[in-house]
Amino acid sequence: MRYIKILVLVLLFFLTMVFFFQNQKTLAQEIVLTLNLFAVPEMKSIPLPFYLLTLASFVLGAVLTLAVLVWDKVNLTARLMKSNWRVHALEKDVEKLQAQAGAPEKPRGLSMFRKSKPAAAEAPADAKPAAPAEDIVVPDPDKQ
């Protein structure tokens, strides 16, 4: 898959270079940008080549896309950490309940990958139930 991505990027770069080479005359034309607002006097830019505006637009779009992807990555990482803390807290509660019930110690890890019965089914009826998931104190990265 990595080689396919590299091949697509090389092909895209090649086609872009062909486009710029074949359209040099058109892309070299100078354009003056104008901003005309109601309360502000008309503003004009210096003459800029069309290719510069095209490249600047591409770079701006790439930077904005990168910013959105980085924000999403940071947000998802924070949510993953919060979920891992919650799993760790719940596993500690299960270990406490097993110790109170006198059940043998089980290896630590994510309980969703175990094939045995859940601890709640093995615990005696007079055992104290675990705290509801809403009562577990976990730092929330979204509220900082």
PDB file of C-alpha atoms in Angstrom:
ATOM      1  CA  MET A   1       0.000   0.000   0.000  1.00  0.00           C
ATOM      2  CA  ARG A   2       2.889   2.326   0.803  1.00  0.00           C
ATOM      3  CA  TYR A   3       4.322   1.857  -2.697  1.00  0.00           C
ATOM      4  CA  ILE A   4       0.958   2.637  -4.266  1.00  0.00           C
ATOM      5  CA  LYS A   5       0.767   5.907  -2.325  1.00  0.00           C
ATOM      6  CA  ILE A   6       4.258   6.880  -3.440  1.00  0.00           C
ATOM      7  CA  LEU A   7       3.422   5.985  -7.042  1.00  0.00           C
ATOM      8  CA  VAL A   8       0.262   8.123  -6.944  1.00  0.00           C
ATOM      9  CA  LEU A   9       2.195  11.067  -5.454  1.00  0.00           C
ATOM     10  CA  VAL A  10       4.928  10.803  -8.104  1.00  0.00           C
ATOM     11  CA  LEU A  11       2.301  10.590 -10.835  1.00  0.00           C
ATOM     12  CA  LEU A  12       0.476  13.637  -9.430  1.00  0.00           C
ATOM     13  CA  PHE A  13       3.744  15.592  -9.262  1.00  0.00           C
ATOM     14  CA  PHE A  14       4.599  14.608 -12.837  1.00  0.00           C
ATOM     15  CA  LEU A  15       1.180  15.664 -14.154  1.00  0.00           C
ATOM     16  CA  THR A  16       1.434  18.967 -12.291  1.00  0.00           C
ATOM     17  CA  MET A  17       4.829  19.677 -13.838  1.00  0.00           C
ATOM     18  CA  VAL A  18       3.460  18.830 -17.305  1.00  0.00           C
ATOM     19  CA  PHE A  19       0.532  21.191 -16.694  1.00  0.00           C
ATOM     20  CA  PHE A  20       2.827  24.053 -15.650  1.00  0.00           C
ATOM     21  CA  PHE A  21       5.212  23.425 -18.538  1.00  0.00           C
ATOM     22  CA  GLN A  22       2.470  23.324 -21.187  1.00  0.00           C
ATOM     23  CA  ASN A  23       0.686  26.413 -19.842  1.00  0.00           C
ATOM     24  CA  GLN A  24       3.639  28.701 -19.095  1.00  0.00           C
ATOM     25  CA  LYS A  25       2.319  31.565 -21.181  1.00  0.00           C
ATOM     26  CA  THR A  26      -1.143  31.508 -19.630  1.00  0.00           C
ATOM     27  CA  LEU A  27       0.137  31.054 -16.081  1.00  0.00           C
ATOM     28  CA  ALA A  28       2.678  33.874 -16.447  1.00  0.00           C
ATOM     29  CA  GLN A  29      -0.044  36.484 -17.057  1.00  0.00           C
ATOM     30  CA  GLU A  30      -0.188  39.060 -14.330  1.00  0.00           C
ATOM     31  CA  ILE A  31      -3.363  39.621 -12.343  1.00  0.00           C
ATOM     32  CA  VAL A  32      -4.232  42.548 -10.079  1.00  0.00           C
ATOM     33  CA  LEU A  33      -6.449  41.615  -7.142  1.00  0.00           C
ATOM     34  CA  THR A  34      -9.018  44.193  -6.053  1.00  0.00           C
ATOM     35  CA  LEU A  35     -10.880  44.531  -2.751  1.00  0.00           C
ATOM     36  CA  ASN A  36     -13.813  46.929  -2.825  1.00  0.00           C
ATOM     37  CA  LEU A  37     -15.702  47.233   0.471  1.00  0.00           C
ATOM     38  CA  PHE A  38     -18.448  49.758   1.165  1.00  0.00           C
ATOM     39  CA  ALA A  39     -16.814  51.765   3.956  1.00  0.00           C
ATOM     40  CA  VAL A  40     -13.179  51.279   2.913  1.00  0.00           C
ATOM     41  CA  PRO A  41     -11.546  52.806  -0.150  1.00  0.00           C
ATOM     42  CA  GLU A  42     -10.772  50.382  -2.966  1.00  0.00           C
ATOM     43  CA  MET A  43      -7.546  48.421  -2.467  1.00  0.00           C
ATOM     44  CA  LYS A  44      -5.475  46.866  -5.249  1.00  0.00           C
ATOM     45  CA  SER A  45      -2.560  44.472  -5.061  1.00  0.00           C
ATOM     46  CA  ILE A  46       0.635  44.655  -7.020  1.00  0.00           C
ATOM     47  CA  PRO A  47       0.511  42.683 -10.294  1.00  0.00           C
ATOM     48  CA  LEU A  48       0.975  38.998  -9.418  1.00  0.00           C
ATOM     49  CA  PRO A  49       1.538  36.126 -11.844  1.00  0.00           C
ATOM     50  CA  PHE A  50      -1.346  33.674 -12.055  1.00  0.00           C
ATOM     51  CA  TYR A  51       0.869  30.694 -11.155  1.00  0.00           C
ATOM     52  CA  LEU A  52       1.808  32.364  -7.865  1.00  0.00           C
ATOM     53  CA  LEU A  53      -1.863  32.702  -6.909  1.00  0.00           C
ATOM     54  CA  THR A  54      -2.482  29.085  -7.893  1.00  0.00           C
ATOM     55  CA  LEU A  55       0.445  27.807  -5.815  1.00  0.00           C
ATOM     56  CA  ALA A  56      -0.435  30.042  -2.856  1.00  0.00           C
ATOM     57  CA  SER A  57      -4.019  28.722  -2.908  1.00  0.00           C
ATOM     58  CA  PHE A  58      -2.761  25.142  -2.973  1.00  0.00           C
ATOM     59  CA  VAL A  59      -0.353  25.721  -0.073  1.00  0.00           C
ATOM     60  CA  LEU A  60      -3.046  27.492   1.979  1.00  0.00           C
ATOM     61  CA  GLY A  61      -5.454  24.594   1.398  1.00  0.00           C
ATOM     62  CA  ALA A  62      -2.773  22.062   2.367  1.00  0.00           C
ATOM     63  CA  VAL A  63      -1.953  23.955   5.584  1.00  0.00           C
ATOM     64  CA  LEU A  64      -5.629  24.242   6.566  1.00  0.00           C
ATOM     65  CA  THR A  65      -6.191  20.545   5.855  1.00  0.00           C
ATOM     66  CA  LEU A  66      -3.146  19.647   7.937  1.00  0.00           C
ATOM     67  CA  ALA A  67      -4.423  21.803  10.808  1.00  0.00           C
ATOM     68  CA  VAL A  68      -7.823  20.061  10.758  1.00  0.00           C
ATOM     69  CA  LEU A  69      -6.190  16.608  10.663  1.00  0.00           C
ATOM     70  CA  VAL A  70      -3.836  17.458  13.536  1.00  0.00           C
ATOM     71  CA  TRP A  71      -6.759  18.788  15.603  1.00  0.00           C
ATOM     72  CA  ASP A  72      -8.703  15.571  14.955  1.00  0.00           C
ATOM     73  CA  LYS A  73      -5.677  13.438  15.872  1.00  0.00           C
ATOM     74  CA  VAL A  74      -5.189  15.321  19.156  1.00  0.00           C
ATOM     75  CA  ASN A  75      -8.895  15.037  19.974  1.00  0.00           C
ATOM     76  CA  LEU A  76      -8.987  11.295  19.261  1.00  0.00           C
ATOM     77  CA  THR A  77      -5.816  10.725  21.284  1.00  0.00           C
ATOM     78  CA  ALA A  78      -7.362  12.512  24.256  1.00  0.00           C
ATOM     79  CA  ARG A  79     -10.528  10.417  23.972  1.00  0.00           C
ATOM     80  CA  LEU A  80      -8.445   7.234  23.782  1.00  0.00           C
ATOM     81  CA  MET A  81      -6.499   8.197  26.903  1.00  0.00           C
ATOM     82  CA  LYS A  82      -9.752   8.941  28.738  1.00  0.00           C
ATOM     83  CA  SER A  83     -11.149   5.553  27.728  1.00  0.00           C
ATOM     84  CA  ASN A  84      -7.952   3.764  28.792  1.00  0.00           C
ATOM     85  CA  TRP A  85      -8.083   5.472  32.200  1.00  0.00           C
ATOM     86  CA  ARG A  86     -11.686   4.369  32.568  1.00  0.00           C
ATOM     87  CA  VAL A  87     -10.820   0.766  31.622  1.00  0.00           C
ATOM     88  CA  HIS A  88      -7.964   0.800  34.139  1.00  0.00           C
ATOM     89  CA  ALA A  89     -10.264   2.109  36.885  1.00  0.00           C
ATOM     90  CA  LEU A  90     -12.902  -0.520  36.106  1.00  0.00           C
ATOM     91  CA  GLU A  91     -10.293  -3.289  36.128  1.00  0.00           C
ATOM     92  CA  LYS A  92      -9.127  -2.107  39.561  1.00  0.00           C
ATOM     93  CA  ASP A  93     -12.725  -2.292  40.787  1.00  0.00           C
ATOM     94  CA  VAL A  94     -13.021  -5.835  39.436  1.00  0.00           C
ATOM     95  CA  GLU A  95      -9.805  -6.815  41.228  1.00  0.00           C
ATOM     96  CA  LYS A  96     -11.097  -5.335  44.510  1.00  0.00           C
ATOM     97  CA  LEU A  97     -14.367  -7.220  44.200  1.00  0.00           C
ATOM     98  CA  GLN A  98     -12.549 -10.451  43.394  1.00  0.00           C
ATOM     99  CA  ALA A  99     -10.315  -9.961  46.424  1.00  0.00           C
ATOM    100  CA  GLN A 100     -13.377  -9.353  48.641  1.00  0.00           C
ATOM    101  CA  ALA A 101     -15.112 -12.429  47.271  1.00  0.00           C
ATOM    102  CA  GLY A 102     -12.005 -14.562  47.715  1.00  0.00           C
ATOM    103  CA  ALA A 103     -11.759 -15.419  44.048  1.00  0.00           C
ATOM    104  CA  PRO A 104      -8.318 -16.346  42.677  1.00  0.00           C
ATOM    105  CA  GLU A 105      -6.289 -13.515  41.125  1.00  0.00           C
ATOM    106  CA  LYS A 106      -6.623 -13.323  37.339  1.00  0.00           C
ATOM    107  CA  PRO A 107      -3.992 -11.859  35.015  1.00  0.00           C
ATOM    108  CA  ARG A 108      -4.400  -8.142  34.326  1.00  0.00           C
ATOM    109  CA  GLY A 109      -5.302  -6.862  30.890  1.00  0.00           C
ATOM    110  CA  LEU A 110      -8.277  -5.840  28.899  1.00  0.00           C
ATOM    111  CA  SER A 111     -11.156  -8.021  29.961  1.00  0.00           C
ATOM    112  CA  MET A 112     -12.827  -7.871  26.565  1.00  0.00           C
ATOM    113  CA  PHE A 113     -10.197 -10.276  25.219  1.00  0.00           C
ATOM    114  CA  ARG A 114     -10.761 -12.886  27.914  1.00  0.00           C
ATOM    115  CA  LYS A 115     -12.874 -15.946  27.206  1.00  0.00           C
ATOM    116  CA  SER A 116     -13.964 -16.579  30.792  1.00  0.00           C
ATOM    117  CA  LYS A 117     -17.234 -15.506  32.409  1.00  0.00           C
ATOM    118  CA  PRO A 118     -17.489 -11.952  33.750  1.00  0.00           C
ATOM    119  CA  ALA A 119     -16.627 -11.424  37.426  1.00  0.00           C
ATOM    120  CA  ALA A 120     -20.181 -10.292  38.268  1.00  0.00           C
ATOM    121  CA  ALA A 121     -21.554 -13.778  37.451  1.00  0.00           C
ATOM    122  CA  GLU A 122     -19.005 -15.475  39.743  1.00  0.00           C
ATOM    123  CA  ALA A 123     -19.400 -13.115  42.721  1.00  0.00           C
ATOM    124  CA  PRO A 124     -21.663 -14.182  45.600  1.00  0.00           C
ATOM    125  CA  ALA A 125     -25.038 -12.500  46.019  1.00  0.00           C
ATOM    126  CA  ASP A 126     -24.054 -10.704  49.264  1.00  0.00           C
ATOM    127  CA  ALA A 127     -21.034  -8.976  47.625  1.00  0.00           C
ATOM    128  CA  LYS A 128     -21.196  -5.225  47.283  1.00  0.00           C
ATOM    129  CA  PRO A 129     -21.844  -4.167  43.639  1.00  0.00           C
ATOM    130  CA  ALA A 130     -19.231  -2.097  41.846  1.00  0.00           C
ATOM    131  CA  ALA A 131     -19.689   1.638  41.544  1.00  0.00           C
ATOM    132  CA  PRO A 132     -21.634   2.653  38.459  1.00  0.00           C
ATOM    133  CA  ALA A 133     -19.499   3.822  35.537  1.00  0.00           C
ATOM    134  CA  GLU A 134     -20.748   7.393  36.005  1.00  0.00           C
ATOM    135  CA  ASP A 135     -19.239   7.548  39.528  1.00  0.00           C
ATOM    136  CA  ILE A 136     -15.690   6.783  38.379  1.00  0.00           C
ATOM    137  CA  VAL A 137     -13.511   9.869  38.460  1.00  0.00           C
ATOM    138  CA  VAL A 138     -11.581  10.167  35.209  1.00  0.00           C
ATOM    139  CA  PRO A 139      -9.865  13.361  34.029  1.00  0.00           C
ATOM    140  CA  ASP A 140     -11.707  14.792  31.049  1.00  0.00           C
ATOM    141  CA  PRO A 141      -9.301  16.339  28.526  1.00  0.00           C
ATOM    142  CA  ASP A 142     -12.165  18.168  26.794  1.00  0.00           C
ATOM    143  CA  LYS A 143     -12.926  20.275  29.917  1.00  0.00           C
ATOM    144  CA  GLN A 144      -9.513  21.829  30.453  1.00  0.00           C
TER     145      GLN A 144
END
